[in-house]
Short mmCIF file of C-alpha atoms and ligand atoms in Angstrom, two decimals:
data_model
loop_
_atom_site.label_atom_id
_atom_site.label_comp_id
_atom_site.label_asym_id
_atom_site.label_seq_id
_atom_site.Cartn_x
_atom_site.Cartn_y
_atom_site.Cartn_z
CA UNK P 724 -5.59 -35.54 0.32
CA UNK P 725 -5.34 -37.56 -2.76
CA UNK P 726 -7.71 -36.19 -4.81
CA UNK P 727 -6.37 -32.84 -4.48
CA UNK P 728 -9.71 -30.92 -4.71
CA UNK P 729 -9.43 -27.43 -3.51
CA UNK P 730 -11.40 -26.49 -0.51
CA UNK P 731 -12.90 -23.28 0.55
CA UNK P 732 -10.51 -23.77 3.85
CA UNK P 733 -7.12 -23.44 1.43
CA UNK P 734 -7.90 -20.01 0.53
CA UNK P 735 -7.49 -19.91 -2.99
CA UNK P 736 -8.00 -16.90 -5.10
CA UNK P 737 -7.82 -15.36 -8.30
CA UNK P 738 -7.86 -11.64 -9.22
CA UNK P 739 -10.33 -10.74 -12.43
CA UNK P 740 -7.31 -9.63 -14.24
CA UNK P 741 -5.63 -13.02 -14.23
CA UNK P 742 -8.13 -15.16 -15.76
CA UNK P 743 -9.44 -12.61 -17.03
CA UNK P 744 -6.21 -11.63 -19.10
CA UNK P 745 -7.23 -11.57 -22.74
CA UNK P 746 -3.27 -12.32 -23.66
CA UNK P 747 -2.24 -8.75 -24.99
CA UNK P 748 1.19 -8.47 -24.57
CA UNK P 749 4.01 -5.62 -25.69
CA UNK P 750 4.33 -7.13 -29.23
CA UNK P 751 0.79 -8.20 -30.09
CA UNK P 752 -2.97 -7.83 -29.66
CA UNK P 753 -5.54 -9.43 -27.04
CA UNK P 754 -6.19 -13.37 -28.57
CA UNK P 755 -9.50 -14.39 -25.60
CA UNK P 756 -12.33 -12.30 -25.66
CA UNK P 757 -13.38 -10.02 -22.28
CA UNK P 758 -15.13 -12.02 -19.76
CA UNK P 759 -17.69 -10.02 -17.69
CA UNK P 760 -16.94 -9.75 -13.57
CA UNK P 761 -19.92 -11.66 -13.41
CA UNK P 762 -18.68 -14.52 -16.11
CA UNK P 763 -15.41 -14.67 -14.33
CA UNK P 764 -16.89 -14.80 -11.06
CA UNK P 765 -18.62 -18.18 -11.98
CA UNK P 766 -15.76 -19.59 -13.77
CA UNK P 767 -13.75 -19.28 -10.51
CA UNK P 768 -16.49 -20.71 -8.97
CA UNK P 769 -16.38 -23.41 -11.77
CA UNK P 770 -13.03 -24.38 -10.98
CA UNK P 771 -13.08 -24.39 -6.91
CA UNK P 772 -11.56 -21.07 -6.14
CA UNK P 773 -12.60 -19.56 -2.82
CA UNK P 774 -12.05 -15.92 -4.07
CA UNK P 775 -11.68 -13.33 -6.18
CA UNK P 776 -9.79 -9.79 -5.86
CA UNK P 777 -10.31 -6.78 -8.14
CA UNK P 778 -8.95 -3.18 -9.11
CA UNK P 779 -11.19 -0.78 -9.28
CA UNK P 780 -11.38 -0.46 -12.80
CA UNK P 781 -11.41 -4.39 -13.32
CA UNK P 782 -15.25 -4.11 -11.43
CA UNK P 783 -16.09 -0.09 -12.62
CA UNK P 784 -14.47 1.09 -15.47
CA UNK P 785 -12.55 4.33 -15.13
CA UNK P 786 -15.15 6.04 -17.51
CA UNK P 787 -18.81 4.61 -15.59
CA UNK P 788 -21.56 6.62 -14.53
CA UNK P 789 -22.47 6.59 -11.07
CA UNK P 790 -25.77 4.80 -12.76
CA UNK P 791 -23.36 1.98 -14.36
CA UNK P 792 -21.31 1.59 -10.74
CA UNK P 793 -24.19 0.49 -9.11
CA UNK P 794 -25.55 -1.79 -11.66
CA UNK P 795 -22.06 -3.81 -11.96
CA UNK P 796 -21.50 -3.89 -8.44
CA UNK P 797 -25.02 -5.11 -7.75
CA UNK P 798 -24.68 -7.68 -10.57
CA UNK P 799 -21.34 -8.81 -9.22
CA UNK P 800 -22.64 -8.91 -5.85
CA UNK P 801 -25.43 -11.39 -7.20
CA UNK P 802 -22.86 -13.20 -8.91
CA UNK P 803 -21.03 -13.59 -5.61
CA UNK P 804 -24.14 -14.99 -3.93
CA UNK P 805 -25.07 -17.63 -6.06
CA UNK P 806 -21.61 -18.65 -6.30
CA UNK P 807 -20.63 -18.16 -2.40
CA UNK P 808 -17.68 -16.43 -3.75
CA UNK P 809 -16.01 -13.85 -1.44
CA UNK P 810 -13.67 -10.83 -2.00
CA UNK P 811 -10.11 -10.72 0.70
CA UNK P 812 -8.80 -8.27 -0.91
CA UNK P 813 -9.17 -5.24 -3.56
CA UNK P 814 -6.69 -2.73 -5.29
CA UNK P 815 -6.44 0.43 -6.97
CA UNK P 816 -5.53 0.39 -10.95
CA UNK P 817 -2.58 3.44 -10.88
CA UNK P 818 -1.15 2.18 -13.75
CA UNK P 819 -3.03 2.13 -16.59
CA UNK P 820 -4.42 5.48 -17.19
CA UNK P 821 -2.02 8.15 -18.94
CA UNK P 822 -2.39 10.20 -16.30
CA UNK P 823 -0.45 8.00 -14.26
CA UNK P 824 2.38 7.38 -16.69
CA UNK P 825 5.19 9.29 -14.50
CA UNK P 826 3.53 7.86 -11.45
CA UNK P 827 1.12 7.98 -9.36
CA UNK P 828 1.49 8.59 -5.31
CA UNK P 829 5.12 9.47 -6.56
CA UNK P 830 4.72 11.55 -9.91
CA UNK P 831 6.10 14.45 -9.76
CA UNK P 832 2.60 16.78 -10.80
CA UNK P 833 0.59 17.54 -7.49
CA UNK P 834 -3.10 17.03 -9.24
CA UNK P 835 -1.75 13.61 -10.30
CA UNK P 836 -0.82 12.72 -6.74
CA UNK P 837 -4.24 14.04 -5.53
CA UNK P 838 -6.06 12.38 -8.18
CA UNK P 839 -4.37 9.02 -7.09
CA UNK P 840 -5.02 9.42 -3.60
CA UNK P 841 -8.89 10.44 -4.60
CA UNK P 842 -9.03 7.14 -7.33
CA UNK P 843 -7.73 5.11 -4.34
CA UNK P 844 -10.06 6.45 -1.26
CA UNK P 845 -12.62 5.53 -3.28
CA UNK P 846 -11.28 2.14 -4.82
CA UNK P 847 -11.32 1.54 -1.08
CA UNK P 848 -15.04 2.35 0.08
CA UNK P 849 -16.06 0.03 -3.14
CA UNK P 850 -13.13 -2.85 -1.78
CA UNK P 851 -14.44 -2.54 1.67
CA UNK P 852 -18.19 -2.94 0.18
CA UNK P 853 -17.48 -5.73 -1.25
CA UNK P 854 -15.96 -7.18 2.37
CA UNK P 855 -12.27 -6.80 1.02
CA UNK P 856 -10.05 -7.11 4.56
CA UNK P 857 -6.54 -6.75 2.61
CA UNK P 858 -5.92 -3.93 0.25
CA UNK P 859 -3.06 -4.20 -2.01
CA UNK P 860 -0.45 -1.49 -3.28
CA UNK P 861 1.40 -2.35 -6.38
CA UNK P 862 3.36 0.85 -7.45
CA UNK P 863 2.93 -0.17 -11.19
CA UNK P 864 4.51 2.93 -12.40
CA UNK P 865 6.02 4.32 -9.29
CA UNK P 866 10.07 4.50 -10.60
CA UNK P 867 11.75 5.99 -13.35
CA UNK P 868 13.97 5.39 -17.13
CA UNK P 869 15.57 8.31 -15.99
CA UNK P 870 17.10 9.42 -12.42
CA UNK P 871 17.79 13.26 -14.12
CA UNK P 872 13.17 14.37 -13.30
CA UNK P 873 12.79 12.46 -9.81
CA UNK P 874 14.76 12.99 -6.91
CA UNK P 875 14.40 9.20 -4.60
CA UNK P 876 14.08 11.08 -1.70
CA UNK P 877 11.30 12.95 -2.73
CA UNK P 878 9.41 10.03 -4.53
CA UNK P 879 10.16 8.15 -0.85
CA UNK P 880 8.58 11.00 0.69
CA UNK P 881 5.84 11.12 -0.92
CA UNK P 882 4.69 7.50 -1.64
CA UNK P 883 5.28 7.54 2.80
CA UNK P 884 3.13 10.78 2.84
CA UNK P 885 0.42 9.05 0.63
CA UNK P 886 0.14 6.09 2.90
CA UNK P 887 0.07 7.92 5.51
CA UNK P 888 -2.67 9.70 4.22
CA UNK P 889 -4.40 6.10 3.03
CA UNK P 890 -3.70 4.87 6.80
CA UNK P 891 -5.82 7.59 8.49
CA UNK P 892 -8.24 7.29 5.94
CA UNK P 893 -9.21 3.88 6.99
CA UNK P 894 -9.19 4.60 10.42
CA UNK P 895 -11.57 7.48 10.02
CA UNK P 896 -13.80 5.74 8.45
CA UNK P 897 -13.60 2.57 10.74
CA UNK P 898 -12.86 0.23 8.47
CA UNK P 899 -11.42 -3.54 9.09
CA UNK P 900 -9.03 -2.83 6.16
CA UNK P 901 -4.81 -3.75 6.04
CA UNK P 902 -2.70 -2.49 3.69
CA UNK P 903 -0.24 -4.69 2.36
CA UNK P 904 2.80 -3.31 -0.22
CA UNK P 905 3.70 -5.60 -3.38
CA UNK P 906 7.29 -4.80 -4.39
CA UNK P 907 9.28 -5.51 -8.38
CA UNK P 908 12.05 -4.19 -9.54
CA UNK P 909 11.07 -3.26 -13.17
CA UNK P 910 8.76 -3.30 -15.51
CA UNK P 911 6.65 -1.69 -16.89
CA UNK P 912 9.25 0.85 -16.34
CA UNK P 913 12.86 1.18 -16.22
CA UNK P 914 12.72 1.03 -12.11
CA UNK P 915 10.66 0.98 -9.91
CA UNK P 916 11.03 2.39 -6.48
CA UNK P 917 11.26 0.08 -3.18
CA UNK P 918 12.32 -3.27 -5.41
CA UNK P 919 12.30 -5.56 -3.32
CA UNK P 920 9.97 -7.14 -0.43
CA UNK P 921 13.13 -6.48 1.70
CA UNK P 922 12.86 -2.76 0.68
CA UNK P 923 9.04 -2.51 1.31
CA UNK P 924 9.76 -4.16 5.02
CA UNK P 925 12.21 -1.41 5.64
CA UNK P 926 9.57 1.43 4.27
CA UNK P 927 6.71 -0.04 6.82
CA UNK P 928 8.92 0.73 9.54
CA UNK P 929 9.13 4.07 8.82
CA UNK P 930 5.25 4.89 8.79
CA UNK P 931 2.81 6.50 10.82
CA UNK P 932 0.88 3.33 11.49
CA UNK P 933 3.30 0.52 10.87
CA UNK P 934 0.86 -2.06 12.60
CA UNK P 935 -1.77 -1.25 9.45
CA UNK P 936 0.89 -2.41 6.67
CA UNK P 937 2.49 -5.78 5.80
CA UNK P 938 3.55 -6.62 2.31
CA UNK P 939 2.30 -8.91 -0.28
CA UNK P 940 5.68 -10.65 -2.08
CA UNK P 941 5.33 -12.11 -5.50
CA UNK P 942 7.23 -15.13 -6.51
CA UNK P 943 7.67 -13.54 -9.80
CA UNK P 944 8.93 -10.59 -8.59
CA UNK P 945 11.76 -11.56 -6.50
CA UNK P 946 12.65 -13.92 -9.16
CA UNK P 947 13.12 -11.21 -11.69
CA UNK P 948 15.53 -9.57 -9.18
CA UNK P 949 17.33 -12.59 -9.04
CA UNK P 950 16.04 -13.80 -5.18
CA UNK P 951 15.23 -16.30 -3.20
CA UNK P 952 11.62 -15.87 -3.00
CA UNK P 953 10.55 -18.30 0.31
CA UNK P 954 14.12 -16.07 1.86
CA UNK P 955 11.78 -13.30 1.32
CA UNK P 956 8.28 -14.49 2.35
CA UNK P 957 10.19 -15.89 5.47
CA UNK P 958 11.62 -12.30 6.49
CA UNK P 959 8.22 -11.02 5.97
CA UNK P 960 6.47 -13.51 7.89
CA UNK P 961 9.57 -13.49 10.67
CA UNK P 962 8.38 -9.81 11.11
CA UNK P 963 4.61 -10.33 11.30
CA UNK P 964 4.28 -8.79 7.55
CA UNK P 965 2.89 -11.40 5.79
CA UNK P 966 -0.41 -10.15 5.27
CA UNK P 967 -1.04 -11.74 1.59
CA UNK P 968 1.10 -12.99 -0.97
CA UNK P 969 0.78 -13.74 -5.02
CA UNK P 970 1.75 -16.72 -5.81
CA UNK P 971 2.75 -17.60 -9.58
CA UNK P 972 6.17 -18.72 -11.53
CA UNK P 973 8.73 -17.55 -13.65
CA UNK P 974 12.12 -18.29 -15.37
CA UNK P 975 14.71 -16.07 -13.35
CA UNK P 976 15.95 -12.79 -14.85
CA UNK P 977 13.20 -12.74 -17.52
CA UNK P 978 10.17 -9.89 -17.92
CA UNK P 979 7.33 -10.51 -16.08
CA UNK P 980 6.09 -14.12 -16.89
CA UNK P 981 3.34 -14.37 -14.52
CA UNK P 982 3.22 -17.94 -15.06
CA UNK P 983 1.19 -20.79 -13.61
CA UNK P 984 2.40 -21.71 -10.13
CA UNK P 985 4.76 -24.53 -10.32
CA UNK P 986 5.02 -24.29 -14.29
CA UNK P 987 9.18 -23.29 -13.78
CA UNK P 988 10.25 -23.63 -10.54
CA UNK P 989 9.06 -26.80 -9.18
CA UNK P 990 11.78 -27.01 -6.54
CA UNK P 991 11.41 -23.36 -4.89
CA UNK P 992 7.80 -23.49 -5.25
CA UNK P 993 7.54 -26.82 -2.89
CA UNK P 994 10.07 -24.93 -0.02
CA UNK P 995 7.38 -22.23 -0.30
CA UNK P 996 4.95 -24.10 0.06
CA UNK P 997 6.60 -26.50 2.79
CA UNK P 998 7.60 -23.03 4.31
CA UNK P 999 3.68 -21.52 4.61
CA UNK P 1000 2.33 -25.12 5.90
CA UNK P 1001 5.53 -25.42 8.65
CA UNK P 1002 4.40 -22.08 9.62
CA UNK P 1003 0.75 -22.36 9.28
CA UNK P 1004 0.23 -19.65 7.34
CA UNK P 1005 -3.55 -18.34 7.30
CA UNK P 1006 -3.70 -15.64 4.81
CA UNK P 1007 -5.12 -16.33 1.33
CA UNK P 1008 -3.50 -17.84 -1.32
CA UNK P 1009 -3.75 -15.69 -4.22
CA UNK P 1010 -2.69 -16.77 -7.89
CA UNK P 1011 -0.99 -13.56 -9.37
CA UNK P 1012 -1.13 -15.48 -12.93
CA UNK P 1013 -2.57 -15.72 -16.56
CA UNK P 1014 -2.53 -18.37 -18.82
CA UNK P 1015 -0.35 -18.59 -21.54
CA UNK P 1016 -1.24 -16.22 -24.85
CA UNK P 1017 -1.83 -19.46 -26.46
CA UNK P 1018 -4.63 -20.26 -24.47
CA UNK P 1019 -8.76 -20.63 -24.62
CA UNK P 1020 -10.84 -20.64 -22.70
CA UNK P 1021 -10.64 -24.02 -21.83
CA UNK P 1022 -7.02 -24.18 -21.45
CA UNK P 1023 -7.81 -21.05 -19.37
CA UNK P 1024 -9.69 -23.24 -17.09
CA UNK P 1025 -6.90 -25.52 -16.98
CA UNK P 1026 -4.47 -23.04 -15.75
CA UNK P 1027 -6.53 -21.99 -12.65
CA UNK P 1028 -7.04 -25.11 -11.83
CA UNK P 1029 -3.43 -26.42 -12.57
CA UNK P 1030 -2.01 -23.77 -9.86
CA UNK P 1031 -4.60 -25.23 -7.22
CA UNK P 1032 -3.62 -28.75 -7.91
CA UNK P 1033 0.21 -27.97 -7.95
CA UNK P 1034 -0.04 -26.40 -4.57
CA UNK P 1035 -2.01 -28.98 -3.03
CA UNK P 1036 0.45 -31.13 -4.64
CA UNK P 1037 3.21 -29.79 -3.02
CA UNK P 1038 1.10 -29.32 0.16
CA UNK P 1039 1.79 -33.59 0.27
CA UNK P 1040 5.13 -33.37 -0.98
CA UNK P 1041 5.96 -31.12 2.03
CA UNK P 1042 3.75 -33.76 4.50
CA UNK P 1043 5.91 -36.41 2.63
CA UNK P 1044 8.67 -34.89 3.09
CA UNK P 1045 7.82 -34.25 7.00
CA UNK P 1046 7.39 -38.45 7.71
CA UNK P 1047 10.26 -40.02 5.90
CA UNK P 1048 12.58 -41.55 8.52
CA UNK P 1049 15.38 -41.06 6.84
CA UNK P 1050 15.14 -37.26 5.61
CA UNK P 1051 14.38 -36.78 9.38
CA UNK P 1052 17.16 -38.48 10.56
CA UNK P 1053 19.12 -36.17 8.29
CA UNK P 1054 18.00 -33.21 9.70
CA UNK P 1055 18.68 -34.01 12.94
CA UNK P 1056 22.29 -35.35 12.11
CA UNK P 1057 22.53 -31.65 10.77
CA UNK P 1058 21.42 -29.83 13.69
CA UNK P 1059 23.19 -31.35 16.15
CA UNK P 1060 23.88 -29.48 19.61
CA UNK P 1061 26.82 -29.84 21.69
CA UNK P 1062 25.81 -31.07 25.63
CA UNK P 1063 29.33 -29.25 26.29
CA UNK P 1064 28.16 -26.06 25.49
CA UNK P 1065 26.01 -26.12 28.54
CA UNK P 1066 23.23 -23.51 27.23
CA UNK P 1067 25.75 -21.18 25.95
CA UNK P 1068 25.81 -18.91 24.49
CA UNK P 1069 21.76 -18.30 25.38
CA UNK P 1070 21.06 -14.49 26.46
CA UNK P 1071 23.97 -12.04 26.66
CA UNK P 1072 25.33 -11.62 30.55
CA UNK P 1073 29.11 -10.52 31.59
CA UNK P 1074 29.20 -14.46 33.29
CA UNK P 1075 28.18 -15.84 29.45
CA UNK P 1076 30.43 -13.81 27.60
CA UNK P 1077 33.30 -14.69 30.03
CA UNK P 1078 32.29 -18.33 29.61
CA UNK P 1079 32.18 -18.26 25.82
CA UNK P 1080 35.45 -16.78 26.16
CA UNK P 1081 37.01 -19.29 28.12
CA UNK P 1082 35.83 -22.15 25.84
CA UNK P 1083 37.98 -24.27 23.72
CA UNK P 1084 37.03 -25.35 20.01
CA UNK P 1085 38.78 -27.87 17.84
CA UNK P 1086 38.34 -25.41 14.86
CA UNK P 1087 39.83 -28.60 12.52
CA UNK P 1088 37.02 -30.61 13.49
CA UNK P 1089 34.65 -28.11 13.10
CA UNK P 1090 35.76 -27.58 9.68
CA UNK P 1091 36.13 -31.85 9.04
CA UNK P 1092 32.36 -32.32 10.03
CA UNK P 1093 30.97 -33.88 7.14
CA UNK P 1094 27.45 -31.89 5.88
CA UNK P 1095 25.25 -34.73 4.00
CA UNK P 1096 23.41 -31.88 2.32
CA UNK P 1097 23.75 -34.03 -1.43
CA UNK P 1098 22.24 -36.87 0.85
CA UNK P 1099 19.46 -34.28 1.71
CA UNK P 1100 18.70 -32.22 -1.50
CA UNK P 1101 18.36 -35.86 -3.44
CA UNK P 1102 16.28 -37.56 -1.17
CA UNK P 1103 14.02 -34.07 -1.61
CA UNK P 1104 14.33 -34.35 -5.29
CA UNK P 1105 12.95 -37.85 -5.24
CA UNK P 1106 10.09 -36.63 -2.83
CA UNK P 1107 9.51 -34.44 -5.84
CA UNK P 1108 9.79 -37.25 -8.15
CA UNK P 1109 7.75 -39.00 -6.62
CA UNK P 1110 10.14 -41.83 -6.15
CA UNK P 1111 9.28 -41.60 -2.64
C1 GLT Q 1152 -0.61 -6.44 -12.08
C2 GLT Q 1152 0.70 -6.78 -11.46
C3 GLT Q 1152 0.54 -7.60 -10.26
C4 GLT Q 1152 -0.13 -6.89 -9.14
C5 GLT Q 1152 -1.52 -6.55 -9.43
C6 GLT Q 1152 -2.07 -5.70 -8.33
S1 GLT Q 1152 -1.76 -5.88 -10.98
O1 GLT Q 1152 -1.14 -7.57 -12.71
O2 GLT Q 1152 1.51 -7.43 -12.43
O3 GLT Q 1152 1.74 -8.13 -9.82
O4 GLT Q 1152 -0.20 -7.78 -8.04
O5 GLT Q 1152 -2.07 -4.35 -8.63
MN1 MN Q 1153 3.88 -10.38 -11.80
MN1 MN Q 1154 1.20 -9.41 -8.10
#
């Protein structure tokens, strides 16, 4: 792997909205002109992305005719043929759109929480169309600046009820369709509800069909609450969740950078990566990510193909990391096991807890054993720096 090409079998992909992003931001106008679906669809191709995810109203905008709906999805459908593009996964826009500026499955106005469960039945019959198997729910503007209009309970309630809802939808129709929830803690608004991937693991369990829903973590995300984001995607993937993830960096407790992957963080993006090759991780490996407002569109270009590189980069890295004799020889000093402990304290019986009982420990030496961890964490930063 030295050329570090990307390969239809790594499962890159790209939404339209990320090289797409035309670099508006809070403070100033958009500084790249609007690519088409179709123009973006061949410049992912262009770079060696396997595929690309959509809103809704990134494909059909809010405003199209049933006449202009069929034209764009039969032109991006083309577009996707001659490329051999495919789509894994699709999402609903519930963010942009006034209407949806107190929310969406969680406003507090009933027609707005219709209309958002209408905009995203059909979001999914045009995802599914397009052979999306993942559908993504970002609650954009699901939270609150102010705790005095929405009770948490009720917003809880009702985002559950709308998934719910979403969940029997799918099934009705027969479709090969999982949901999978994207968690942040801010931005655009004050707070938003269920912050964390942690949070959104403890919602799933609570819903009618908690086999249908995983979550999809973003490294930006947890990073803006402060986490550690391969923690997180571990949890996830420790409770069969991990049904997609966004992958993209970000300087810690900072808005929403959306960076290239690797640009900040080199070091926690090569555990993640280490983690979802150890693991074997099979989902898609989607760049949540824009280019820098400073951009064109050849720099653009550069920055989708700089976060395939970087993983695959870090891909060997981790390999490295796997073969050297005396990282290994580390790790196993580390996790050494006691032959006196005789398979305790294994499975919980009354003979095992009596056992464990009856054991002696030299707490000092426990407490003397020497932890080479600097050893460890510098040989890793010299597999980084490629010193190694
Ligand atoms: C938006 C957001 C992302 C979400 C996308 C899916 S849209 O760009 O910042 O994190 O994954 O709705
Ligand atoms: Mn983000
Ligand atoms: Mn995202």
């Amino acid at each position: 792997m030295a050329d570090y090409q990307p390969q239809p079998e790594h499962k890159f992909t790209f939404g339209l909205w990320t090289v797409g992003n035309m670099g508006r931001d809070p403070f100033g106008e958009p500084v790249r002109s609007a690519l088409s679906p179709v123009e973006i669809v061949h410049l992912l191709a262009e770079v060696g992305a396997y595929g690309v995810n959509f809103h809704d109203n990134d494909l059909v905008p809010i405003d199209a005719t049933p006449a202009d709906r069929d034209r764009i999805v039969r032109d991006f459908k083309q577009a996707l043929a001659d490329t051999g593009l495919v789509v894994p996964m699709a999402t609903t826009n519930l963010f942009t759109d006034p209407a949806f500026r107190d929310g969406a499955f969680t406003s507090n106005d009933a027609r707005v929480r219709a209309y958002a469960l209408q905009k995203t039945m059909r979001a999914i019959d045009l995802g599914v169309e397009l052979g999306a198997k993942i559908y993504v729910f970002w609650g954009g503007r699901e939270g609150t600046e102010t705790d005095a209009g929405k009770d948490p309970l009720d917003a809880g309630k009702r985002f559950r009820d709308a998934l719910n809802f979403l969940c029997e939808y799918v099934r009705d129709q027969g479709y090969d369709l999982k949901f999978a929830l994207e968690a942040k803690p801010n931005e655009p608004r004050g707070d938003l509800y269920l912050p964390t991937t942690g949070a959104m693991l403890g919602f799933i369990a609570t819903l009618d069909h908690p086999e249908m829903v995983g979550v999809n973590p973003e490294m930006a995300h947890e990073h803006m609450a402060g986490l550690n984001f391969m923690h997180a995607v571990a949890q996830a993937w420790d409770a069969g969740k991990l049904f997609h993830i966004d992958l993209n960096d970000q300087n810690f407790a900072r808005y929403d950078q959306d960076f290239r992957f690797g640009s900040h963080n080199l070091k926690q993006s090569f555990f993640l990566v280490k983690f979802l090759e150890d693991v074997g991780y099979a989902g898609n490996r989607h760049f949540d990510a824009h280019a820098y407002r400073t951009a064109d569109l050849e720099d653009v270009k550069a920055f989708a193909r700089g976060c395939m590189r970087t993983y695959l980069i870090l891909k060997d890295k981790a390999a490295r990391f796997g073969a050297d004799a005396e990282i290994q020889a580390l790790l196993a000093e580390i996790g050494q096991a006691d032959p006196n402990l005789a398979g305790l304290p294994g499975r919980y019986s009354r003979d095992t807890a009596d056992a464990l009982k009856a054991l002696q420990f030299d707490r000092g030496a426990l407490g003397q054993r020497g932890l080479p961890y600097e050893r460890l964490d510098q040989l890793t930063v010299e597999v980084l720096l490629g010193v190694r």
